[in-house]
Amino acid sequence: MRRLSLPLIASLLFPCAALAQDASHAAFDQVLQAQDRDTHGDLRAVVVLRDGAIVAERYYNGETADTLHDIRSAGKSITALLVGAAVARGQLATGKTVGDYWPEVAGSPAGKVVIDDLLTMRSGLAAFDEDEHSPGNEDKLDEAPDPAAFVRAVPAATAPGTLYRYNSLGSYIAGRVVENTSGADLETHAAKVLFAPLGITRWSWGRDVAHHPKGQGNLSLRARDTAKIGQMVLDDGVVDGQRVIDAAWLQAALAPRVAIGATDRYADSYGYFWYAKTQDIGGKKIAVHFASGNGGNKIYVIPTRHMVVSIASSAYGKGYGQRRSEDILKAILDADAAQM
């Protein structure tokens, strides 16, 4: 006897709900198809999940479902998840300093920074990625022949915990701290505690000259897999009934710890390497948490809509990349609201 699937049973028992679902999916498809008209040639993928299932998916400009895509600084948010895994295992405490876990930089300004301040971009170090002359600027870190010596040499600029300054140095340091506390290469650690439980089998991770994976970014993943990470966050750290990341850590990481709306038009607040913004959709306020990378790479998590929107984009260094991704998100939320 042929066994009916749950979606088919649901469509038979609740035909109106099934029709509404089909209409919603069609509306999402229209939003994604509209991006075919984008003339920049650097949008790569949009994947939309609802309740853990793909409800819309489209690839652009040569990208496919199997393409690995560099999500740039959205990788910082993944580093935050790896910090959380170390905290849950008792290997790391956010109230301690970098030097407690990385003796090589102990005694330097970086070594004195409390992990909590590191994770909220309030280390007080002279590191600001928007200023090419900043001593701890990301480009200078990438060019450093000895990354540990570079970290030790970055001076303090402000009192820790007082001023938000976007920088990649802090997330690089966080990655090195996780390596030291876990006793494993950051990529090896991620494969074990995050990628394997999510069924992520392919990725590529850029490394520094000392061969350490870059906790600040340059992690390449498939769009479906970044969506899986977003779904895990949406599901409070649980995947297929198994705990992957501690729920308390996710709550802490997504909490609005620093107000940044005055300096960032695309976010209201910052947590532990995760952003948040409340979108106004048809007069309704919708809270969105997200990972963000150069060029418009995003992992949007929308709890009240039970949705995740993953966007891959290669508009690196182009101002329109971030704007386009937010416009896509808003169009998806508008389409969803129209079906409610």
PDB file of C-alpha atoms in Angstrom, residues 74 80 89 93 97 114-115 133 146 176 194 210 229 248 272 277 301:
ATOM      1  CA  ALA A  74      29.531  36.813   7.363  1.00  0.00           C
ATOM      2  CA  ALA A  80      30.816  33.554  17.081  1.00  0.00           C
ATOM      3  CA  ARG A  89      32.218  22.859  26.640  1.00  0.00           C
ATOM      4  CA  ALA A  93      34.630  32.164  29.456  1.00  0.00           C
ATOM      5  CA  THR A  97      40.925  38.034  28.656  1.00  0.00           C
ATOM      6  CA  VAL A 114      38.098  40.864  27.728  1.00  0.00           C
ATOM      7  CA  ILE A 115      36.512  38.350  25.324  1.00  0.00           C
ATOM      8  CA  HIS A 133      45.686  54.196   8.206  1.00  0.00           C
ATOM      9  CA  ASP A 146      53.892  37.315  11.429  1.00  0.00           C
ATOM     10  CA  ARG A 176      42.925  32.041  17.453  1.00  0.00           C
ATOM     11  CA  LEU A 194      29.155  22.730  13.423  1.00  0.00           C
ATOM     12  CA  ALA A 210      50.936  31.213   9.500  1.00  0.00           C
ATOM     13  CA  ILE A 229      23.286  27.642   9.490  1.00  0.00           C
ATOM     14  CA  ALA A 248      21.645  30.422  25.929  1.00  0.00           C
ATOM     15  CA  TYR A 272      28.343  38.832  19.377  1.00  0.00           C
ATOM     16  CA  LYS A 277      17.448  45.336  12.531  1.00  0.00           C
ATOM     17  CA  VAL A 301      16.963  34.983  10.338  1.00  0.00           C
TER      18      VAL A 301
END
